[in-house]
Amino acid sequence: MMDSAELLEKDRKYLWHPYASMKAALPVNPVVGACGTRIRLADGTELLDALSSWWCVCHGHNRSEITQAIQEQTARFTQVMFAGFTHEPAVRLAEKLLRRTPAGLERVFYSDSGSVSVECAVKMAVQYQAAAGHPHRTRMATVRGGYHGDTAGAWSLGDPDAVPHAFRDVTLRHFFAPRPETPFDADWNPADFAPMETLLEQHEHEIAGVILEPIFQGGNRMFFYHPEYLKKLREACDRYGILLLFDEVATGFGRLGKFFAAEFAGISPDILCVGKGLVGGSVGLAATLTTPIVADTIADGTPPQFPHGPTFMANPVVCAAGCASLDLFDAYDWQKNVHAIEKQLTEELADLRNAPQVRDVRVLGAVGVVEMEPIPTPGEVQQVVRETGVWLRPFGNWLYTMPPFVTTPDEIHQIVRAFRRIIMNGKKTLRV
Ligand SMILES: *Cc1c(COP(=O)(O)O)cnc(C)c1O
């Protein structure tokens, strides 16, 4: 086995890390194991994973139920092309998934990442409109402040301000309405939806679909908005014959306290993207779901085929892991856990609002966000991570946690303590 020094040296030489510069790379931690809420490092340190490893390890790391399913399927076969073949893990997972998804969604297209599920969703919307006799409806509408992944197509739907200048002409151009501004638990302000209504009205003949992250704008905003926005959007889309696409890659699988965020508004989208928590964060899988009407309309069009086919589509090992992860949602009261985490984060983060550099504190489900100005430097955060053993990684103006649903009250308290340390810049006592 490589020792840590060699590992880190070679890592630095060969490997790019997410959103990183190869020259001014931040330090990385060599991992040798992960179990439950903990990530174990080569030097024996254990870090409490307050981020569910980018929001996906919802049941905790290395759940035996999931790893066992992976092992059993690995012993049978690990990959087969999904063109011309099918297998039980793919079919069983679809069945389990459709039992949970909002009403009306009954067809599944598997892919390997959330970004690709968004690419597929956009292609479905455009192909549906062409097949339905609206060939000019080729563009998408969305809201500012969104995040839909990093592939060029998905990126072009994220907040335009988040795209570096060099890419401005590479990303496709869509229609952007302002960000939804009414907070989740505030009184609904009807003016919030008006610009989107105007946009759809003015461009209805060019727009194939509206895509957004329901309730929670995550990757580019960390903001919870009002469910009424989604109800109004559903009504408007129906009025104009525009498809409604929900990207629930981050919000799906219980993160906000409902299985899907669409449930807060009591509506169903025409197309749904899922990823991250779909396999409990054990291995990569995503899917794009749609209604029989959309699927059948595409099938009646020219060409009748949907033009997409990832090499590892419906990988059997990954699908088997997905089945085990979905079964886990029945094996413990995840919703009770998420509500308990929500209550504790709400109570314990409340007084941080009074700290001078804190602009807002927001909690919904198992998501806790502190919006700050200024944000601490990566060096300051790393020091707190080392001292508290809590793995945090603020970005933008947001210090946040999205812990696994199995995180204990003591551990949540530890996370809040680490928040306090970061906010007070490493000082021992926080005056608020
Ligand atoms: C993370 C995320 C994606 C992208 O998923 P990847 O698996 O990283 O490609 C897309 N949409 C939303 C809302 C996300 O949070």
XYZ file of C-alpha atoms and ligand atoms in Angstrom:
447
model
C 0.000 0.000 0.000
C 1.116 3.570 -0.708
C 1.946 5.613 2.350
C 0.155 8.928 2.776
C 3.085 11.081 1.732
C 3.477 9.235 -1.565
C -0.275 9.220 -2.133
C -0.548 12.960 -1.614
C 2.465 13.709 -3.766
C 1.119 11.667 -6.668
C -2.379 13.027 -6.195
C -1.049 16.543 -6.459
C 0.927 15.664 -9.555
C -1.742 13.789 -11.525
C -5.208 14.598 -10.291
C -7.624 17.404 -10.674
C -10.091 17.848 -7.815
C -13.594 19.364 -8.089
C -13.709 23.105 -8.789
C -9.974 23.284 -8.093
C -6.878 24.812 -9.571
C -4.058 22.358 -10.277
C -1.505 24.935 -9.187
C -3.055 26.473 -6.087
C -4.712 23.254 -4.922
C -6.151 23.149 -1.416
C -4.978 20.263 0.779
C -6.874 16.975 0.459
C -7.325 14.273 3.105
C -6.373 10.661 2.326
C -9.351 8.431 3.187
C -9.065 4.772 4.184
C -12.616 4.077 5.296
C -16.093 5.426 5.869
C -18.872 4.095 8.056
C -22.139 5.645 9.206
C -21.604 9.352 9.761
C -17.793 9.037 9.819
C -14.987 9.282 7.281
C -11.736 7.697 8.487
C -8.409 9.196 7.399
C -5.069 7.477 6.937
C -3.683 8.935 10.174
C -6.585 7.479 12.170
C -8.559 10.735 12.425
C -12.318 10.405 12.041
C -14.328 13.212 10.509
C -18.057 13.631 11.043
C -19.498 13.996 7.537
C -21.801 17.007 7.958
C -22.291 17.192 4.165
C -23.374 13.591 3.448
C -20.447 13.616 0.994
C -22.077 16.171 -1.296
C -25.623 15.557 -0.198
C -25.946 11.954 -1.305
C -25.028 9.581 1.558
C -28.478 9.911 3.128
C -28.458 6.678 5.159
C -24.814 7.064 6.204
C -21.664 5.574 4.695
C -21.173 1.896 3.893
C -24.552 0.607 4.975
C -24.231 -3.172 5.101
C -27.628 -3.588 3.396
C -26.329 -1.682 0.368
C -22.806 -3.109 0.240
C -24.237 -6.618 0.522
C -26.538 -5.995 -2.436
C -23.515 -4.735 -4.386
C -21.515 -7.842 -3.500
C -24.320 -10.218 -4.430
C -24.877 -8.563 -7.792
C -21.119 -8.331 -8.434
C -20.908 -12.114 -8.074
C -23.532 -12.526 -10.820
C -22.517 -9.933 -13.457
C -21.299 -6.351 -13.221
C -22.196 -4.747 -16.542
C -24.103 -5.463 -19.700
C -25.207 -3.031 -22.373
C -28.806 -1.951 -21.833
C -29.530 -1.915 -25.560
C -30.865 -5.376 -26.338
C -30.685 -6.591 -22.719
C -32.525 -6.107 -19.480
C -32.165 -7.492 -15.963
C -33.928 -7.758 -12.654
C -32.059 -4.995 -10.760
C -33.101 -2.412 -13.388
C -36.742 -3.488 -13.382
C -37.012 -3.873 -9.617
C -35.482 -0.444 -9.033
C -37.918 1.190 -11.461
C -40.816 -0.447 -9.653
C -39.586 0.693 -6.234
C -38.899 4.189 -7.511
C -42.266 4.653 -9.187
C -44.021 3.652 -5.985
C -42.469 6.744 -4.358
C -42.483 9.389 -7.080
C -45.223 12.013 -7.512
C -48.363 10.747 -9.265
C -48.308 10.489 -13.039
C -44.609 9.746 -13.479
C -44.481 6.207 -14.802
C -41.580 5.914 -17.266
C -37.884 5.758 -16.305
C -34.723 6.591 -18.246
C -31.538 5.709 -16.320
C -28.262 7.586 -16.619
C -25.144 7.874 -14.535
C -25.164 11.369 -13.033
C -27.515 14.155 -12.091
C -26.157 16.409 -14.832
C -26.875 13.802 -17.466
C -30.372 13.262 -16.092
C -30.930 16.982 -16.726
C -29.560 16.689 -20.276
C -32.011 13.842 -20.876
C -34.881 15.853 -19.376
C -34.220 18.785 -21.701
C -33.998 16.491 -24.726
C -37.274 14.842 -23.720
C -39.037 18.195 -23.430
C -37.808 19.419 -26.808
C -38.577 16.122 -28.545
C -42.022 16.012 -26.975
C -42.863 19.479 -28.282
C -41.625 18.632 -31.779
C -43.686 15.445 -31.780
C -46.709 17.360 -30.467
C -46.547 19.728 -33.449
C -44.555 22.582 -31.859
C -41.150 22.402 -33.584
C -40.260 25.977 -32.590
C -40.489 25.219 -28.909
C -36.811 24.391 -28.515
C -35.647 26.559 -25.647
C -36.041 26.246 -21.908
C -37.136 28.702 -19.262
C -35.845 28.716 -15.721
C -35.109 31.049 -12.813
C -31.889 32.757 -11.855
C -30.048 31.333 -8.873
C -30.511 27.720 -10.011
C -28.074 24.852 -10.293
C -28.578 21.838 -12.562
C -25.135 20.273 -12.917
C -21.875 20.858 -14.720
C -22.259 19.386 -18.213
C -22.525 22.189 -20.759
C -26.265 21.798 -21.291
C -27.113 21.558 -17.596
C -24.718 24.384 -16.811
C -26.431 26.688 -19.279
C -29.570 26.395 -17.129
C -27.825 27.311 -13.882
C -27.453 30.861 -12.618
C -25.890 32.850 -15.506
C -23.812 34.804 -12.989
C -22.100 31.573 -11.915
C -20.717 30.877 -15.400
C -17.139 32.166 -15.938
C -16.897 34.720 -18.695
C -14.963 32.494 -21.114
C -17.972 30.182 -21.368
C -20.620 32.780 -22.070
C -20.874 31.772 -25.734
C -20.397 28.059 -25.136
C -23.462 27.609 -22.986
C -26.741 27.700 -24.834
C -29.086 30.549 -24.227
C -32.342 30.091 -22.385
C -34.930 32.354 -20.791
C -34.324 33.412 -17.197
C -36.938 34.800 -14.842
C -35.791 36.445 -11.584
C -35.155 34.263 -8.544
C -38.162 33.244 -6.472
C -37.921 35.499 -3.411
C -40.776 34.579 -1.062
C -39.200 32.453 1.677
C -40.632 28.982 2.277
C -42.463 29.877 5.481
C -43.369 33.524 4.761
C -46.726 34.819 3.531
C -46.980 34.259 -0.200
C -46.382 37.366 -2.273
C -48.217 36.998 -5.629
C -45.832 39.523 -7.233
C -43.112 36.880 -6.875
C -44.507 34.833 -9.749
C -45.498 37.692 -12.057
C -42.196 37.926 -14.032
C -42.282 34.199 -14.791
C -45.894 34.480 -15.931
C -44.943 37.352 -18.261
C -41.957 35.452 -19.625
C -44.041 32.377 -20.429
C -46.767 34.476 -21.984
C -44.339 36.374 -24.198
C -42.320 33.384 -25.348
C -44.772 30.498 -25.139
C -44.151 29.507 -28.767
C -40.394 29.154 -28.211
C -40.385 27.430 -24.822
C -40.415 23.626 -24.563
C -40.340 23.448 -20.780
C -39.589 25.191 -17.513
C -36.968 23.548 -15.334
C -36.213 24.348 -11.724
C -35.167 22.920 -8.398
C -38.437 22.734 -6.444
C -38.465 24.528 -3.052
C -34.697 24.488 -2.534
C -32.287 26.319 -4.818
C -29.146 24.506 -3.698
C -25.841 24.651 -5.573
C -26.032 28.327 -6.485
C -28.165 29.827 -3.750
C -28.952 27.699 -0.682
C -32.426 29.242 -0.440
C -35.855 27.750 0.341
C -38.729 29.371 -1.521
C -42.495 29.250 -1.240
C -44.460 26.201 -2.490
C -47.099 28.532 -3.973
C -44.558 29.497 -6.647
C -44.645 25.910 -7.881
C -48.441 25.723 -7.867
C -48.638 28.898 -9.929
C -45.988 27.544 -12.276
C -47.879 24.265 -12.718
C -51.033 26.187 -13.646
C -49.177 28.467 -16.061
C -47.385 25.580 -17.774
C -50.712 23.816 -18.288
C -52.226 26.978 -19.715
C -49.438 27.435 -22.270
C -48.783 23.777 -23.105
C -45.289 24.065 -21.672
C -43.790 21.079 -19.821
C -42.806 21.397 -16.174
C -39.459 19.819 -15.271
C -38.341 19.353 -11.666
C -34.692 18.764 -10.891
C -34.919 16.866 -7.598
C -31.347 15.609 -7.754
C -30.647 17.349 -4.432
C -34.131 17.569 -2.885
C -35.332 14.037 -3.640
C -35.131 11.132 -1.194
C -36.195 12.882 1.940
C -33.652 15.674 2.269
C -36.259 18.378 2.993
C -38.516 16.176 5.129
C -40.823 14.990 2.327
C -39.741 12.205 0.023
C -39.855 14.658 -2.894
C -40.008 18.454 -2.632
C -42.884 18.466 -5.151
C -45.039 17.142 -2.288
C -44.831 20.521 -0.503
C -46.816 22.000 -3.388
C -48.998 18.941 -3.936
C -48.219 18.840 -7.643
C -46.429 16.590 -10.121
C -44.009 17.709 -12.812
C -44.127 16.252 -16.325
C -40.463 15.306 -16.096
C -38.462 14.566 -12.939
C -34.689 14.300 -12.503
C -33.285 12.234 -9.626
C -29.717 11.396 -8.601
C -27.575 11.868 -5.490
C -29.689 10.074 -2.810
C -31.144 7.585 -5.322
C -28.536 4.964 -4.416
C -27.965 6.232 -0.889
C -24.761 7.795 -2.157
C -22.997 4.450 -2.486
C -22.386 4.463 -6.246
C -23.395 6.796 -9.065
C -26.827 6.612 -10.643
C -29.437 9.058 -11.869
C -32.719 8.832 -13.705
C -35.142 10.961 -15.679
C -38.793 10.068 -15.178
C -41.762 11.139 -17.186
C -45.446 10.553 -17.814
C -46.971 8.092 -20.280
C -48.274 11.083 -22.276
C -44.793 12.532 -22.807
C -43.270 9.124 -23.520
C -46.056 8.104 -25.923
C -46.044 11.439 -27.761
C -42.298 11.074 -28.345
C -42.863 7.495 -29.529
C -45.497 8.673 -32.018
C -43.190 11.356 -33.447
C -40.369 11.330 -35.978
C -37.987 9.861 -35.057
C -39.832 7.707 -32.520
C -36.638 6.807 -30.666
C -35.312 8.876 -27.788
C -31.763 9.775 -28.895
C -29.743 9.034 -25.775
C -27.959 5.904 -24.480
C -25.259 6.076 -21.800
C -22.711 3.242 -21.930
C -23.366 2.337 -18.301
C -27.115 2.869 -18.473
C -28.900 0.818 -15.791
C -25.657 -0.746 -14.602
C -26.839 -3.837 -12.695
C -24.562 -3.402 -9.661
C -25.652 0.180 -9.267
C -29.330 -0.669 -9.705
C -29.035 -3.438 -7.082
C -27.553 -0.870 -4.698
C -30.451 1.452 -5.530
C -32.981 -1.250 -4.611
C -31.260 -1.784 -1.260
C -31.179 1.959 -0.587
C -34.877 2.412 -1.374
C -35.684 -0.571 0.882
C -33.793 1.199 3.678
C -36.345 4.010 3.580
C -38.853 1.400 4.822
C -36.468 -0.025 7.403
C -36.211 3.020 9.689
C -38.275 6.124 10.343
C -36.160 8.461 8.193
C -38.824 11.156 8.258
C -38.848 11.267 12.047
C -35.061 11.584 11.980
C -35.155 14.395 9.423
C -37.769 16.279 11.428
C -35.723 15.870 14.602
C -32.627 17.187 12.794
C -34.693 20.112 11.476
C -35.966 20.972 14.956
C -32.539 20.752 16.553
C -30.814 22.789 13.821
C -33.582 25.405 14.023
C -33.177 25.745 17.784
C -29.410 25.589 18.007
C -28.615 27.822 15.024
C -31.207 30.489 15.900
C -29.004 32.825 17.950
C -26.318 32.914 15.248
C -28.617 35.366 13.469
C -27.349 37.987 15.897
C -23.688 37.589 14.964
C -22.518 40.636 13.002
C -21.237 38.702 9.978
C -24.355 36.501 9.699
C -26.967 37.684 7.197
C -29.472 34.874 7.535
C -30.045 31.464 9.062
C -32.295 29.011 7.214
C -33.336 25.462 8.050
C -35.631 23.044 6.245
C -35.555 19.277 6.734
C -31.998 18.043 7.105
C -30.509 21.212 5.603
C -29.098 24.010 7.758
C -27.675 27.139 6.137
C -25.924 30.162 7.623
C -25.457 32.958 5.106
C -22.364 34.983 5.984
C -20.469 38.045 4.892
C -17.547 37.764 4.872
C -17.110 33.999 4.559
C -14.062 32.531 6.351
C -11.008 31.573 4.290
C -10.434 27.897 3.374
C -7.484 27.900 5.789
C -9.678 29.025 8.671
C -12.264 26.378 7.822
C -9.607 23.662 7.643
C -8.352 24.599 11.062
C -11.845 24.267 12.535
C -12.305 20.949 10.715
C -9.088 19.678 12.292
C -9.962 20.947 15.743
C -13.601 19.848 15.836
C -13.461 16.720 13.655
C -16.497 17.972 11.708
C -16.218 17.935 7.925
C -17.539 21.210 6.507
C -16.916 22.974 3.240
C -18.581 26.369 2.894
C -18.999 27.823 -0.587
C -20.280 31.125 -1.893
C -21.603 32.938 1.177
C -22.917 29.785 2.758
C -21.815 27.720 5.689
C -24.155 24.739 5.596
C -24.807 21.200 6.725
C -26.738 18.399 5.076
C -26.016 15.531 7.462
C -26.923 11.872 6.889
C -30.385 11.065 8.285
C -28.792 8.745 10.866
C -26.800 11.575 12.483
C -27.434 11.556 16.257
C -28.487 14.588 18.349
C -24.993 14.669 19.886
C -23.449 14.757 16.442
C -25.786 17.529 15.272
C -24.714 19.461 18.340
C -21.081 18.896 17.365
C -21.817 20.266 13.887
C -23.442 23.371 15.368
C -20.412 23.868 17.615
C -18.171 23.738 14.547
C -20.421 26.333 12.865
C -19.927 28.598 15.876
C -16.177 28.165 15.729
C -16.103 29.058 12.048
C -18.355 32.070 12.553
C -16.235 33.404 15.360
C -13.114 32.831 13.258
C -11.437 30.334 15.538
C -11.959 32.436 18.686
C -13.003 30.441 21.715
C -16.187 32.228 22.701
C -18.856 33.677 20.521
C -20.448 36.932 21.567
C -23.761 37.455 19.860
C -25.764 17.915 -7.784
C -26.857 18.385 -8.646
C -26.871 18.091 -10.027
C -25.733 17.389 -10.718
O -25.569 16.070 -10.338
P -24.196 15.338 -10.686
O -24.446 13.918 -10.264
O -23.125 16.018 -9.908
O -23.981 15.467 -12.150
C -27.959 18.497 -10.776
N -28.972 19.166 -10.205
C -29.002 19.461 -8.891
C -30.174 20.171 -8.323
C -27.934 19.099 -8.074
O -27.933 19.431 -6.777
